[in-house]
Amino acid sequence: GGANKKGGHNNGNSSSGVTNTTTSNAAMTSSSNNSSNRGKAAKLGTEGEDEEEIDGPDGSKIPVPKLPLRFTPGTVKAAAWHVLSAAGPTGLGIVEIARRMQRQGLRDLRSSKTPEATVAGALSRDLVFARVAPATYALRAVLAAAERLAGGLFEGRKGRGGGGGE
């Protein structure tokens, strides 16, 4: 039973006991989670799982993007990975990612009431994707390869500016 819940302040004297218990448990959960730790535990993946190394022009090793094995074709993450692998280090906005996923037939988002929120939620919880500006994501492997190739030229750009040099 639930009569012996820790932190539930429902003693029967409240006019909205269920709401009170739910609210106090939610408040207890969110207050016990330090906001700086909240996102860290939820991130999936391991650093470097989305890249492999090839020989660069000067003989050094250069990381290049590689679809992680845990990304199943047809999922939001796999579709976003394919879209972002062609986007470059400046990345793409969430709306554009969702539009390209749909247009390329990688993922049908028409049944989702909030496709942008679906995409943003999936990307924000995985280490493979890096937020380079508000509502803008790129692949970490693409960022790493661009940094290595450019020798730091991309440092400080943070996804702003021209659309990939076109």
C-alpha atoms as one frame of an Amber mdcrd trajectory, in Angstrom:
protein
   0.000   0.000   0.000   0.790   3.640  -0.115  -0.207   4.534   3.451   3.373
   4.606   4.636   4.912   6.878   1.972   7.878   8.987   2.922   7.388  12.651
   2.190   3.661  12.406   1.513   2.043  15.138   3.586  -1.488  13.870   3.135
  -2.861  13.387   6.634  -6.511  13.396   5.580  -7.077  17.004   6.700  -6.446
  18.492   3.260  -9.334  19.227   0.945  -7.265  18.050  -2.019  -5.287  15.195
  -0.495  -4.339  13.463  -3.735  -3.127  16.684  -5.316  -1.294  17.597  -2.124
   0.525  14.242  -1.984   1.377  14.362  -5.686   2.570  17.946  -5.432   4.657
  17.345  -2.320   6.271  14.229  -3.847   7.060  16.119  -7.058   8.415  19.050
  -5.052  10.498  16.685  -2.953  11.896  15.008  -6.066  12.771  18.246  -7.832
  14.224  19.870  -4.707  16.374  16.837  -3.950  17.810  16.859  -7.485  20.446
  19.504  -7.851  19.699  21.304 -11.118  23.326  20.985 -12.224  23.124  17.176
 -11.881  19.653  16.728 -13.334  20.656  16.455 -17.016  23.910  14.582 -16.519
  22.486  11.252 -15.384  19.866  11.224 -18.139  22.328  11.571 -21.046  22.671
   8.398 -23.082  25.684   7.156 -24.968  29.403   7.228 -24.460  31.876   9.761
 -25.699  33.430   8.747 -29.001  30.877   6.033 -29.877  29.746   8.113 -32.862
  33.130   8.495 -34.511  35.913   6.523 -36.048  39.352   7.737 -37.028  40.794
   7.979 -40.507  44.209   9.136 -41.655  44.310  12.866 -42.321  46.288  14.610
 -45.087  49.239  15.113 -42.740  49.152  11.547 -41.395  47.334  12.483 -38.195
  44.164  10.700 -37.144  40.914  12.564 -37.866  37.603  11.636 -36.262  34.712
  11.177 -38.698  31.042  10.558 -37.858  29.785   6.985 -37.557  26.171   6.048
 -36.812  26.104   4.515 -33.306  24.986   0.882 -33.343  22.292   1.592 -30.743
  20.447   3.939 -33.148  17.726   1.871 -34.822  16.732   2.967 -38.342  13.431
   4.840 -38.303  13.907   6.312 -34.831  14.085  10.045 -34.154  17.745   9.812
 -33.128  18.814   7.821 -36.188  16.946  10.191 -38.501  18.407  13.264 -36.783
  21.892  11.729 -36.968  21.571  11.296 -40.749  20.320  14.869 -41.201  23.015
  16.368 -38.967  25.834  14.299 -40.488  25.387  16.383 -43.645  24.880  19.690
 -41.839  28.426  20.515 -40.812  29.759  22.001 -37.579  27.278  24.882 -37.453
  24.440  22.362 -37.089  20.751  22.973 -37.762  17.810  24.345 -35.854  15.234
  21.937 -34.435  12.536  23.052 -36.907  14.862  22.459 -39.871  15.983  19.070
 -38.512  12.342  17.961 -38.197  11.526  19.288 -41.684  14.456  17.461 -43.314
  13.724  14.215 -41.451  10.180  14.304 -42.801  11.150  15.397 -46.325  13.864
  12.739 -46.652  11.499  10.032 -45.415  13.712   9.200 -42.447  10.979   9.548
 -39.822   7.266  10.300 -40.086   6.511  13.070 -37.618   2.972  13.834 -38.837
   1.392  11.853 -36.006   3.237  13.903 -33.384   1.363  16.912 -32.009   4.674
  18.642 -31.273   7.325  17.287 -33.672   9.887  19.930 -32.719   9.548  19.053
 -29.031   9.907  15.363 -29.882  13.141  16.012 -31.776  14.520  18.450 -29.183
  13.783  16.024 -26.351  15.547  13.144 -28.069  18.640  15.183 -28.992  19.015
  16.891 -25.626  19.264  13.525 -23.845  22.089  12.011 -25.875  25.839  12.711
 -25.863  26.066  12.131 -29.628  24.325  15.466 -30.223  25.807  18.800 -29.152
  23.757  21.949 -28.583  25.724  24.651 -30.428  23.214  27.500 -30.009  19.691
  27.836 -28.631  17.483  25.184 -30.313  20.402  24.285 -32.617  22.242  20.955
 -32.646  25.243  19.405 -34.401  26.932  16.014 -34.145  29.800  15.919 -31.648
  31.845  13.855 -34.118  31.390  16.533 -36.797  32.473  19.232 -34.345  35.543
  17.205 -33.348  36.528  16.592 -36.987  36.049  20.260 -37.897  38.157  21.371
 -34.932  40.949  18.971 -35.816  40.909  19.867 -39.529  40.674  23.611 -39.032
  43.212  23.734 -36.233  40.851  25.715 -33.999  39.265  27.926 -36.693  35.773
  26.962 -35.520  36.452  27.822 -31.910  34.111  30.537 -30.707  31.752  30.355
 -33.703  29.082  28.424 -31.786  26.912  27.736 -34.819  26.290  31.338 -35.822
  26.975  32.961 -39.130  26.817  31.793 -42.759  25.064  28.544 -43.649  28.107
  26.319 -43.934  30.157  28.383 -46.375  27.719  28.498 -49.267
